[in-house]
Short mmCIF file of C-alpha atoms and ligand atoms in Angstrom, two decimals:
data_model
loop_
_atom_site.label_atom_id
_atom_site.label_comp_id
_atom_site.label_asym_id
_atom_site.label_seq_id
_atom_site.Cartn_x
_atom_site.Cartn_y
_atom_site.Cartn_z
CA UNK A 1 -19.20 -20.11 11.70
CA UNK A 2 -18.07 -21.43 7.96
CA UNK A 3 -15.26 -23.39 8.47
CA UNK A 4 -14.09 -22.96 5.22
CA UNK A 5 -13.37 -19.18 6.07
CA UNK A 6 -12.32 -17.74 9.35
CA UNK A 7 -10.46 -14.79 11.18
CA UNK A 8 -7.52 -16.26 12.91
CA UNK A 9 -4.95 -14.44 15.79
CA UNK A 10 -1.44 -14.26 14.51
CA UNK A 11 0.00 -14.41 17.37
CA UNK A 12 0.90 -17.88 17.82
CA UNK A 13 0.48 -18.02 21.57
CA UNK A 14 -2.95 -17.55 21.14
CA UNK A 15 -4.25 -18.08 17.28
CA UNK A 16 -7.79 -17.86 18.22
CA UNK A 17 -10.25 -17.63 15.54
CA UNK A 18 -13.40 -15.69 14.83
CA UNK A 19 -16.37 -16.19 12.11
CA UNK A 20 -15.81 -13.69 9.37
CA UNK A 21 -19.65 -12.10 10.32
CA UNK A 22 -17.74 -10.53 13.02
CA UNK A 23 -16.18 -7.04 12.64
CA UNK A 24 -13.10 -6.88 14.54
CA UNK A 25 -9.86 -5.38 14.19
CA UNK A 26 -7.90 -7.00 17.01
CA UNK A 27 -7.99 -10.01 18.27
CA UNK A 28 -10.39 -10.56 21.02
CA UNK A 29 -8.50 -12.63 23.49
CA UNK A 30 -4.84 -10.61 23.48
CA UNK A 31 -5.85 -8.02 21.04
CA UNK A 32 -3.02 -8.71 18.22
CA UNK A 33 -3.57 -8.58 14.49
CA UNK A 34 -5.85 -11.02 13.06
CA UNK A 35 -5.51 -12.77 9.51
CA UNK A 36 -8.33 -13.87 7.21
CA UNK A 37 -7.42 -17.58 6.58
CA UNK A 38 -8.82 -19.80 4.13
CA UNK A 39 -9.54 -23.85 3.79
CA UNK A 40 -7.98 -23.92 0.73
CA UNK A 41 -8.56 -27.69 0.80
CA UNK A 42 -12.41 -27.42 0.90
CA UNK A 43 -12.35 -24.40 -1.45
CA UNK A 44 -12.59 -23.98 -5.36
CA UNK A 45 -9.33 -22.64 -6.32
CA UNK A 46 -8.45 -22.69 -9.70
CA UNK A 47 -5.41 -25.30 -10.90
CA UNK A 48 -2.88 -22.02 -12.98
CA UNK A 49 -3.33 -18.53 -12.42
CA UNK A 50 -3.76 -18.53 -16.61
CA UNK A 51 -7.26 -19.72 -15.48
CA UNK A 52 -8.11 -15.76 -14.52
CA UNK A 53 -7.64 -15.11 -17.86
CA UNK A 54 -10.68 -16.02 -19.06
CA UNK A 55 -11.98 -13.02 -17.39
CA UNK A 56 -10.93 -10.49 -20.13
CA UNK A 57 -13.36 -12.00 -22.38
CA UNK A 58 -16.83 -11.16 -19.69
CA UNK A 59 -15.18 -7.36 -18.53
CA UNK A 60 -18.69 -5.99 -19.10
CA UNK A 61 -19.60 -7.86 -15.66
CA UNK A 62 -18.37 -5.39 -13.12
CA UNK A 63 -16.73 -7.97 -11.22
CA UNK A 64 -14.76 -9.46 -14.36
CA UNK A 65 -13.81 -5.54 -14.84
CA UNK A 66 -12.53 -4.98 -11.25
CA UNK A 67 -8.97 -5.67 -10.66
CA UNK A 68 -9.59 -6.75 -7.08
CA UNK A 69 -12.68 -9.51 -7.68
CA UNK A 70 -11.31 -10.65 -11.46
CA UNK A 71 -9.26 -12.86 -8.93
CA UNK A 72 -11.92 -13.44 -5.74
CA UNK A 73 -11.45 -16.98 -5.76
CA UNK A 74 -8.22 -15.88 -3.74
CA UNK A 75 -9.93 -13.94 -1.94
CA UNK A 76 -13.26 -15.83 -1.41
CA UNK A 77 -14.61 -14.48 1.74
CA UNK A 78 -17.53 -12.75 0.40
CA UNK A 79 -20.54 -14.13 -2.26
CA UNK A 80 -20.66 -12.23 -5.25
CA UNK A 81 -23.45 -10.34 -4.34
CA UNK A 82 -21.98 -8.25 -1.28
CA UNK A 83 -19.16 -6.92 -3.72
CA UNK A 84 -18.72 -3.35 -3.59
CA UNK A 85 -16.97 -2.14 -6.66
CA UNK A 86 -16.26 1.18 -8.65
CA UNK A 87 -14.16 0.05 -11.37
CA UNK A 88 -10.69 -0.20 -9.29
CA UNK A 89 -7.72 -1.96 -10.30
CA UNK A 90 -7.24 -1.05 -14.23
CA UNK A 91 -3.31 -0.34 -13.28
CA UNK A 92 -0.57 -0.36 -15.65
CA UNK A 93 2.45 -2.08 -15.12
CA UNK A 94 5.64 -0.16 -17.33
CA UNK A 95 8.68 -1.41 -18.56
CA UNK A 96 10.73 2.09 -18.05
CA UNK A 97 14.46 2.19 -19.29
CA UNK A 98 14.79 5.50 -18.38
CA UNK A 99 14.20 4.75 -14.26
CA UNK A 100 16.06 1.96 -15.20
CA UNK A 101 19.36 3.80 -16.19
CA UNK A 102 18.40 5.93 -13.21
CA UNK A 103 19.37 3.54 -10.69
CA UNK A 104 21.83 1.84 -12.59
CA UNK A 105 20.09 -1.04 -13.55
CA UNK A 106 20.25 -2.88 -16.68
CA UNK A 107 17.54 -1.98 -19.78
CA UNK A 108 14.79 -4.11 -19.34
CA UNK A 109 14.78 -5.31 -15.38
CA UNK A 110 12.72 -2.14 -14.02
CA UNK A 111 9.12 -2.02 -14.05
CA UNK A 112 6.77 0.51 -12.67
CA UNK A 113 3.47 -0.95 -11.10
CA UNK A 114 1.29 2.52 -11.49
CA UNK A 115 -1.70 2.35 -8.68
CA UNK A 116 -2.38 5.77 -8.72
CA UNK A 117 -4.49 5.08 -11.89
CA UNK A 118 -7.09 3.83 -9.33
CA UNK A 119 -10.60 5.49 -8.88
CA UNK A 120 -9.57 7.54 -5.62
CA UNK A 121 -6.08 7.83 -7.39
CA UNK A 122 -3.96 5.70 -4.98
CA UNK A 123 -3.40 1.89 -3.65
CA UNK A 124 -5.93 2.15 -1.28
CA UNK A 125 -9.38 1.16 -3.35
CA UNK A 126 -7.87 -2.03 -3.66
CA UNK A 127 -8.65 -2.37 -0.04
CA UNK A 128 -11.23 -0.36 0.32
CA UNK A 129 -13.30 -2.58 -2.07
CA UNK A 130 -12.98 -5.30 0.20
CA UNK A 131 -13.24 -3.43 3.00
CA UNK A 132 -16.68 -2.03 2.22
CA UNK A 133 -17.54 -5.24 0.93
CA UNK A 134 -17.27 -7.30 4.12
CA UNK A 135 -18.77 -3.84 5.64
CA UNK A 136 -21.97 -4.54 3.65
CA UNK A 137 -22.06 -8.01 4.27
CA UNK A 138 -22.19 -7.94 8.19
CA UNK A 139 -24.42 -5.43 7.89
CA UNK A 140 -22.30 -2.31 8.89
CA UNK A 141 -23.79 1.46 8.94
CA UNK A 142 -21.07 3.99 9.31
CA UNK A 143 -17.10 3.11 8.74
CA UNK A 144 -14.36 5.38 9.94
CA UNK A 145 -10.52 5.78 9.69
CA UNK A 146 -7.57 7.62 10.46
CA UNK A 147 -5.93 8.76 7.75
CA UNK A 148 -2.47 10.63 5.71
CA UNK A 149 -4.99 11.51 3.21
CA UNK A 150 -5.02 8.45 0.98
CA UNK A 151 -7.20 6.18 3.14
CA UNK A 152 -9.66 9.31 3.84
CA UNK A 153 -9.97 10.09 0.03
CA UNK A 154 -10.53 6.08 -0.72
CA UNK A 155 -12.85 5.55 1.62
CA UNK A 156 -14.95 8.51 1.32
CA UNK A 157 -15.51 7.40 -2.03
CA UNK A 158 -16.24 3.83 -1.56
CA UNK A 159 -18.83 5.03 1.31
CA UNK A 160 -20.86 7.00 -0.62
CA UNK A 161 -20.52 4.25 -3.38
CA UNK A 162 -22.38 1.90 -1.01
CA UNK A 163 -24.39 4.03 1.15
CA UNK A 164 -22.18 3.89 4.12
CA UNK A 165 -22.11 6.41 6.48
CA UNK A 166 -18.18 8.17 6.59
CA UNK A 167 -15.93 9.75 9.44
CA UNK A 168 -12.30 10.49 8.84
CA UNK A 169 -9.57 11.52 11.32
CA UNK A 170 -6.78 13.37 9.68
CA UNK A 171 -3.83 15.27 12.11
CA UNK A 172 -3.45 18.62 12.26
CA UNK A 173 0.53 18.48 10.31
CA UNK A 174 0.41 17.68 6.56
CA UNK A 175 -2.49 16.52 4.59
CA UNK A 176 -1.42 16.66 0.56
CA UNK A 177 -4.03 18.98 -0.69
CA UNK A 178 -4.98 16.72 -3.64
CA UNK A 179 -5.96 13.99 -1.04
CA UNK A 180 -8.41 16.49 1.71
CA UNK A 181 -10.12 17.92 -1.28
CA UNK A 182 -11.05 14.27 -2.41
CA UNK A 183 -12.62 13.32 1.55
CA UNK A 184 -14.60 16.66 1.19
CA UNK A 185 -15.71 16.66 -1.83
CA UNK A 186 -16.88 12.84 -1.45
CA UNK A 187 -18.58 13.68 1.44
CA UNK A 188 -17.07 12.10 4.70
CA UNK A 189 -16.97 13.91 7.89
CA UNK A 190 -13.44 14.96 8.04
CA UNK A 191 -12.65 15.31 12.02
CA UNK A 192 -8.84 17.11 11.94
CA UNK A 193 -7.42 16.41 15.21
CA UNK A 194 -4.55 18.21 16.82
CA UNK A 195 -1.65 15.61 16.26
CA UNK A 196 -0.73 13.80 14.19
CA UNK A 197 -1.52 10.14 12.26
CA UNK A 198 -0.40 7.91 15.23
CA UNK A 199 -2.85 10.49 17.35
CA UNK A 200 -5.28 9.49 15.10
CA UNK A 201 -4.81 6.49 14.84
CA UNK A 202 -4.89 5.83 18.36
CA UNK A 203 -8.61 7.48 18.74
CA UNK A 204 -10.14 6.07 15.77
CA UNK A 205 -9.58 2.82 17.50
CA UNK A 206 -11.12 3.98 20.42
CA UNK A 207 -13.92 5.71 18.72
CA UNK A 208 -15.05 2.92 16.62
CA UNK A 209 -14.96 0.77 19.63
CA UNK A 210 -17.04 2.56 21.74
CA UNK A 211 -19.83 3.56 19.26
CA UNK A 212 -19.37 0.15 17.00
CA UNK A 213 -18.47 1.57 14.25
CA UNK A 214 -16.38 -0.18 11.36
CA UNK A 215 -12.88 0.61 11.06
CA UNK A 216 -11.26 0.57 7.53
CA UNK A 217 -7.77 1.36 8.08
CA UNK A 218 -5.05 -1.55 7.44
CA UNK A 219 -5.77 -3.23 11.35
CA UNK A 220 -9.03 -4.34 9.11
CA UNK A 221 -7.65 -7.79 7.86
CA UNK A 222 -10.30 -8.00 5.30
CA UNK A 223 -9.22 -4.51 3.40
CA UNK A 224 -5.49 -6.50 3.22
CA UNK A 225 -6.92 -9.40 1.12
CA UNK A 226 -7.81 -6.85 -1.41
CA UNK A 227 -4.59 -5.15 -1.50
CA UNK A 228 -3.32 -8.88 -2.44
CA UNK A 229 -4.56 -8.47 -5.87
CA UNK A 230 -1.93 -5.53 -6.46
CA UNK A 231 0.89 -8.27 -6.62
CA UNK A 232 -1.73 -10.92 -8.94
CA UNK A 233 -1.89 -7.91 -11.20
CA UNK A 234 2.09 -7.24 -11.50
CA UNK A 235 1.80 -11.24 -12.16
CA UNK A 236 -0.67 -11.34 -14.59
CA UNK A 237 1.31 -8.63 -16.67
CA UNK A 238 4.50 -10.68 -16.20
CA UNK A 239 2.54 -13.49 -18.09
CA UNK A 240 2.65 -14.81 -15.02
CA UNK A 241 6.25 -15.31 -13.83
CA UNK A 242 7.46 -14.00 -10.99
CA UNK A 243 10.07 -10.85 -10.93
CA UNK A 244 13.02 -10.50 -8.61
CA UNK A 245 12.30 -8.06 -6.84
CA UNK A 246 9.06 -5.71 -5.23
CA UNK A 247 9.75 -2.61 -3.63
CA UNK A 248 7.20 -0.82 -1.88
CA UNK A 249 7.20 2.33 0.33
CA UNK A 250 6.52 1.43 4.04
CA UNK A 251 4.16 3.90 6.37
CA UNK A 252 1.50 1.80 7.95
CA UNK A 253 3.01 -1.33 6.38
CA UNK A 254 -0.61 -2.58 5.71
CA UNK A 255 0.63 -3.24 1.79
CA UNK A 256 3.83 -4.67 2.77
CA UNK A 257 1.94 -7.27 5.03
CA UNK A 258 -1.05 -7.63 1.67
CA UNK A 259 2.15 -8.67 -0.31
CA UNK A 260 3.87 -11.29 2.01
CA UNK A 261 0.37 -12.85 2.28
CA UNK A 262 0.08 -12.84 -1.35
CA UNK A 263 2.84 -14.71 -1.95
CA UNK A 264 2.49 -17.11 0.99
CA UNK A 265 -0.37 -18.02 -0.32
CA UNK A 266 0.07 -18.73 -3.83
CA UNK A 267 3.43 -20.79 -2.99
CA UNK A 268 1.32 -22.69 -0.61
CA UNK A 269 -1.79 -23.31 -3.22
CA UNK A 270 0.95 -24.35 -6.20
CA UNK A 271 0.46 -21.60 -8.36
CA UNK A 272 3.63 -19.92 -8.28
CA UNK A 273 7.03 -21.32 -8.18
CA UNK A 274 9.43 -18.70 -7.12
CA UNK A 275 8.70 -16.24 -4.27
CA UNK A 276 10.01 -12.72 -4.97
CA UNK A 277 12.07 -10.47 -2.28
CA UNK A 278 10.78 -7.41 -1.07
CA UNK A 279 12.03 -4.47 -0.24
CA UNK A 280 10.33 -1.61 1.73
CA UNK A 281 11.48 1.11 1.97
CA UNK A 282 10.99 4.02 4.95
CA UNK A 283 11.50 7.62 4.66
CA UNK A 284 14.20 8.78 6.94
CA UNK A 285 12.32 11.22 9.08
CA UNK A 286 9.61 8.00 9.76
CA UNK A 287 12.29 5.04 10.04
CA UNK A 288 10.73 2.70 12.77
CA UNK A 289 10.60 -0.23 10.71
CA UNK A 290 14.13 0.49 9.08
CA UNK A 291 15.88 0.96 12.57
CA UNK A 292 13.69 -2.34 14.14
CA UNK A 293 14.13 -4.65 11.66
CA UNK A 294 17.76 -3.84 10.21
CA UNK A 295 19.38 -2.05 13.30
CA UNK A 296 17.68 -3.84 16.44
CA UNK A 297 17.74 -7.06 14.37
CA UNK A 298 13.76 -7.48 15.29
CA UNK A 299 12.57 -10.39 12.91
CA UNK A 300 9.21 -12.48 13.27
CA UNK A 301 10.67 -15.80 14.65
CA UNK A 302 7.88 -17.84 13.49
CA UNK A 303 5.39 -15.17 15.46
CA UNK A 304 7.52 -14.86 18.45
CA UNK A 305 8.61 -10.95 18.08
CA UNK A 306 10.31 -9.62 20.30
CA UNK A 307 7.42 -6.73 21.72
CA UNK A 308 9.39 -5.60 24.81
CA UNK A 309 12.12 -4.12 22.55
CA UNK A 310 9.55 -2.27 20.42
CA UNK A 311 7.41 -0.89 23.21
CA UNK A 312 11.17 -0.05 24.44
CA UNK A 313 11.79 1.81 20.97
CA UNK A 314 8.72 3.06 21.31
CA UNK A 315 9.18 4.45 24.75
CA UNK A 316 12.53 5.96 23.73
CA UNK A 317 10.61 7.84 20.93
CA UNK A 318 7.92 9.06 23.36
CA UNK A 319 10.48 10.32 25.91
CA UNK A 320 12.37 12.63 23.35
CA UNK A 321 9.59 13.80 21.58
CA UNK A 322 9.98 12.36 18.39
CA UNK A 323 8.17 13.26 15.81
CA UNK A 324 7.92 11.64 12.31
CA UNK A 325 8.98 14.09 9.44
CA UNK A 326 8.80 13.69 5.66
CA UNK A 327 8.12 15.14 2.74
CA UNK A 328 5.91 12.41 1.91
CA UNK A 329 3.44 12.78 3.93
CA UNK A 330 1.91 9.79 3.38
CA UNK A 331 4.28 7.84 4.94
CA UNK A 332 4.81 9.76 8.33
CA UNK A 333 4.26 7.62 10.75
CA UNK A 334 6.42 5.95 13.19
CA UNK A 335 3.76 3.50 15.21
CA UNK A 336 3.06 1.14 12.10
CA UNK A 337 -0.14 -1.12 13.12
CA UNK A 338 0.89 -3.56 10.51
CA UNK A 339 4.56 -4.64 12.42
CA UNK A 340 4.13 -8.14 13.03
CA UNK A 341 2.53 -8.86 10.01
CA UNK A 342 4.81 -7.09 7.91
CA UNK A 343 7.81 -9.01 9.56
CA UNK A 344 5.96 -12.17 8.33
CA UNK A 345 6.11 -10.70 5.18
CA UNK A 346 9.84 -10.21 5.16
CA UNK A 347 10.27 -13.47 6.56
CA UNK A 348 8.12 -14.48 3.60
CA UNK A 349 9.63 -12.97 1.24
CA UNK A 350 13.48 -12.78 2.42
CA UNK A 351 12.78 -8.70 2.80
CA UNK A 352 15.59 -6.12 3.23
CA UNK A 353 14.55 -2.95 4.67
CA UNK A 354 16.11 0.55 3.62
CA UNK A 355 15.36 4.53 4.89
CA UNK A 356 15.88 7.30 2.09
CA UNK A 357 16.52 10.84 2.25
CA UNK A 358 13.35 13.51 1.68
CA UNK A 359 16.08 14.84 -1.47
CA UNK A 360 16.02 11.40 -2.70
CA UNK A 361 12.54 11.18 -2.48
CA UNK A 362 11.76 13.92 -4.76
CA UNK A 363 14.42 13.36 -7.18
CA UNK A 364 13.26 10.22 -7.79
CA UNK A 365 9.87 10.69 -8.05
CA UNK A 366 11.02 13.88 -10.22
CA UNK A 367 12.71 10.90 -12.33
CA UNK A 368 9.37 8.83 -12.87
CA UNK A 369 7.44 12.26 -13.90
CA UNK A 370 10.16 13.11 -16.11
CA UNK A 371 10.11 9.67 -17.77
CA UNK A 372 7.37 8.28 -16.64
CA UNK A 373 3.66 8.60 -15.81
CA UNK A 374 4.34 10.55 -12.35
CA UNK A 375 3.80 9.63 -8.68
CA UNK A 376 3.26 11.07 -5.28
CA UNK A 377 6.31 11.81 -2.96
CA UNK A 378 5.80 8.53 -1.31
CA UNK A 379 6.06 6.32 -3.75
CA UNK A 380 9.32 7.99 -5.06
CA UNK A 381 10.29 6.41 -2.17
CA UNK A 382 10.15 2.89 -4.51
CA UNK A 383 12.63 4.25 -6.84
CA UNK A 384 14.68 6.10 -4.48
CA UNK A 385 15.26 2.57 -2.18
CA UNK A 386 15.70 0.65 -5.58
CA UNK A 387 18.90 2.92 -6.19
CA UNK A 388 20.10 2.61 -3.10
CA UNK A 389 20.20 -1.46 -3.19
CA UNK A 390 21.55 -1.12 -6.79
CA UNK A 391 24.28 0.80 -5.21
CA UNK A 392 25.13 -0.88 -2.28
CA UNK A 393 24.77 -4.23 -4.21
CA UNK A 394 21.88 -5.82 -2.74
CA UNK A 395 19.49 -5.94 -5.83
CA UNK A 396 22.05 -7.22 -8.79
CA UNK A 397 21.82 -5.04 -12.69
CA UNK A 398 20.06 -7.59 -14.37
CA UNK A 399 17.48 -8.82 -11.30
CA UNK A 400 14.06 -8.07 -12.39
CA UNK A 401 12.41 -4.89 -10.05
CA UNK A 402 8.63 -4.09 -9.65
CA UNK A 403 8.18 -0.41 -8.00
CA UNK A 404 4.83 0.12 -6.44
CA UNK A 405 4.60 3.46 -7.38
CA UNK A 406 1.23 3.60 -4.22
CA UNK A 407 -0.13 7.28 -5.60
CA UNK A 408 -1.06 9.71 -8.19
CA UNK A 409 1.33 12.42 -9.43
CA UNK A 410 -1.57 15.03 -8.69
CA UNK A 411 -2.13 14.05 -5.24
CA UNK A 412 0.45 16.58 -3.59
CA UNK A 413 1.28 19.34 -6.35
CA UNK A 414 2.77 21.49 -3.81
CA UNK A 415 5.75 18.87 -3.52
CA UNK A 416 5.94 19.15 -7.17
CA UNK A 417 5.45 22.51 -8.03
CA UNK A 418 8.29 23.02 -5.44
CA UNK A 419 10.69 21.00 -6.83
CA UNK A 420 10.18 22.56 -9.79
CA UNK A 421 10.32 26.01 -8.83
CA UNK A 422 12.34 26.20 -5.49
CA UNK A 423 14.62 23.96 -5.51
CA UNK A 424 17.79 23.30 -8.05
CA UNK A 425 17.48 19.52 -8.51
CA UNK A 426 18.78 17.40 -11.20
CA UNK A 427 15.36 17.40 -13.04
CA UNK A 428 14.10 21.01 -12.23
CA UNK A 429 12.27 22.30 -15.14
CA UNK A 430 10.80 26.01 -13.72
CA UNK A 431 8.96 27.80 -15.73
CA UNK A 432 10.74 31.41 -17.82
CA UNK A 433 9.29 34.51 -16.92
CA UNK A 434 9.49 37.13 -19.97
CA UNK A 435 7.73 40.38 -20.43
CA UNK A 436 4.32 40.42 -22.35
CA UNK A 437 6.33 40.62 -25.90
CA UNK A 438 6.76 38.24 -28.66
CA UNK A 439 10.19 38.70 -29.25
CA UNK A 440 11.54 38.15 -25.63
CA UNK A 441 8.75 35.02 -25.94
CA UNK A 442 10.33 33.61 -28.89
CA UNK A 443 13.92 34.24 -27.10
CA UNK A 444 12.99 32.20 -24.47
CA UNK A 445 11.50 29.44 -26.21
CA UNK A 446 14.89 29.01 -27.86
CA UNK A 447 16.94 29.28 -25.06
N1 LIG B 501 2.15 5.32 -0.37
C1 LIG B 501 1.06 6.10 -0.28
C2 LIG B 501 0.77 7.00 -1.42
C3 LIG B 501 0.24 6.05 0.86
O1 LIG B 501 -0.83 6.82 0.94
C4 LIG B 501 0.59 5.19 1.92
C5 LIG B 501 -0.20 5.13 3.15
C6 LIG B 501 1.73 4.40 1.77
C7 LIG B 501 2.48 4.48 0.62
C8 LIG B 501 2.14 3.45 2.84
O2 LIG B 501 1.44 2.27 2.73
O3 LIG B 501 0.65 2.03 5.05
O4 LIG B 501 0.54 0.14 3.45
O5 LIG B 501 2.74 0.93 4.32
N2 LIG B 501 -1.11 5.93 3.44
C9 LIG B 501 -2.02 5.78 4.56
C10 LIG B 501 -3.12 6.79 4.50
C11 LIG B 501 -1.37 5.66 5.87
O6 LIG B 501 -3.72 7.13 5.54
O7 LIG B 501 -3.49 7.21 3.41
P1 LIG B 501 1.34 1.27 3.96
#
């Protein structure tokens, strides 16, 4: 095995490690979440993260162009030539005033971090490019996931990128249209089983276990060192300096987990001085981590959770029937595979955790249409939990906030058109019906 690089157990109790040619998505001795970890000792890391910049000057070289491998030597667990890449990453980070005055914050401290202007049209190619990479490299035929909708449209398209053979597992509840459309037209095998994405998520695991086939959802440790680049990005805009603040909208928690590593490791490797705090934010129908982390007081004691209060939540959500239910579909899900880590991550990052309201949800991410570029439901979520901490307090006027906005405005136009149409929010703007006449036309345009 390379020394150098290395899948490690997080659980502290056991913290075996494995050679990164294996694919695994648990640990093999007690089955918890594994890490990739580096020797950064033994490794060539550059001495500033201005070093990276020399990379806008070669962007004809694919890898140079990609958002994710512009920065691989942190995340050097792949040679060059096993990269998979379709041109992800080219995100735009936005000073917005307007979101700003939104949530009460001062002109100038809230920025928008825009990953739905990814390939697939959400967060997830940032993974999926390292996912399919390390699929390549040990030699992997077919990959599989369980999926919202974002993972299945990501995925399908990095499979076919690469040749990969594609299965995805979506529930039988809500799938945004905008996202199924993408895994069919890409060309996966869309399996939609009756339940819903903790269902799924439960058989996928099974599935790809039993006929060896690669798993790419967030359990996948390598797909989380690509989602690291997200936060190098925000970075690089920010000339480098750290904000205040990230908030990010919490489902699987896979990003959440990307971030804390992120940041871990550039403290650790000198080439950051301040660590921002994060804040992740649940929708209140899908709350687990909200009600575990800032109600049950479950924290990640150096690795030493406390699991027999979540299987107990857990139980107690099994025995009434729970069901996760949001408008943003995306993040409905109440079993988040990413826990532990993600608790590292708020340990990391001295995290709060916060739940919003489905009307919250959609007025915000009405706000960041309005005034913005637009977003999915879920990643109103971002704006919607920065108002609330501006509110209550938590997050100060003048602190600096990044807002992952994780999706694409077209992903779910149903939520949208809704809004627009249906409901009578703040920012409705529903169309004016007149008869086929020019004079009641030019009456209503000057209404
Ligand atoms: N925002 C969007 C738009 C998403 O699609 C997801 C997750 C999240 C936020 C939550 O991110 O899991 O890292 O906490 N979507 C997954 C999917 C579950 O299957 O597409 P997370």
């Amino acid at each position: 095995m390379s020394e150098r690089v290395y899948q490690k157990c997080i659980n502290i109790n056991c913290s075996a490690t494995f050679s990164v040619a294996e694919p695994l998505f648990a640990c093999r001795s007690c089955g918890d979440l594994l890490d990739v970890q580096y020797d950064w000792e033994h490794l060539e890391v550059p001495g500033n993260l201005g070093w990276f910049e020399q990379r806008w000057s070669t962007r004809h070289e694919p890898l140079d162009w990609s958002g994710v491998w512009r920065f691989r030597e942190l995340l050097p667990f792949c040679s060059t030539r096993d990269c998979v890449t379709v041109g992800e990453g080219q995100t735009i980070l936005q000073r917005n005033d307007h979101v700003a005055e939104y949530t009460d914050s001062a002109p100038g401290s809230v920025y928008l971090q825009y990953e739905g202007m990814n390939p697939s049209g959400s967060f997830k190619d940032n993974g999926m490019t390292a996912a399919t990479s390390h699929a390549k490299m040990v030699g992997a035929e077919n990959v599989a996931c369980a999926s919202t909708g974002n993972t299945s449209a990501s995925i399908a398209l990095y499979a076919h990128a690469c040749d990969l053979g594609c299965t995805v597992f979506i529930g039988s509840g809500r799938i945004a249209y905008g996202k199924l459309s993408q895994a069919l037209d890409y060309g996966a095998k869309t399996i939609q089983i009756k339940g819903d994405f903790d269902d799924c998520m439960r058989q996928v695991q099974d599935v790809c276990r039993k006929e060896n086939i690669y798993l790419v959802n967030s359990l996948n440790p390598f797909r989380l060192e690509g989602q690291k680049t997200i936060m190098y990005r925000v970075l690089e805009a920010l000339r480098w300096q750290s904000p205040d603040w990230i908030v990010v909208p919490g489902g699987n928690l896979g990003n959440s987990s990307a971030f804390g590593k992120a940041f871990l490791e550039l403290k650790h490797l000198g080439l950051i001085d301040k660590v921002p705090r994060l804040a992740i934010i649940n929708a209140k129908g899908a709350n687990t981590l909200y009600e575990l982390y800032e109600n049950q007081g479950i924290r990640f004691n150096g690795g030493d959770v406390e699991v027999g209060k979540v299987n107990q939540y857990y139980q107690e959500l099994d025995d009434s029937g729970y069901r996760p239910d949001t408008v943003a579909t995306a993040i409905e899900i109440s079993r988040p595979v990413n826990l532990k880590k993600c608790l590292r991550a708020l340990e990391i990052c001295n995290g709060v955790v916060r739940d919003v309201s489905d009307e919250d949800i959609v007025e915000a991410k009405s706000v960041v249409g309005r005034f913005g570029i637009g977003c999915e439901p879920a990643s109103g979520a971002s704006v919607a939990g920065l108002k609330l901490l501006r509110e209550q307090g938590i997050i100060g006027s003048n602190e600096m906030a990044v807002c992952i906005l994780t999706g694409h405005q077209l992903k779910d136009p149903n939520c949208t058109v809704n809004y627009h149409i249906e409901q009578d929010g703040r920012f409705s703007n529903s169309p004016i019906e007149v008869d086929n006449d020019i004079d009641a036309i030019i009456k209503a345009i000057k209404s």
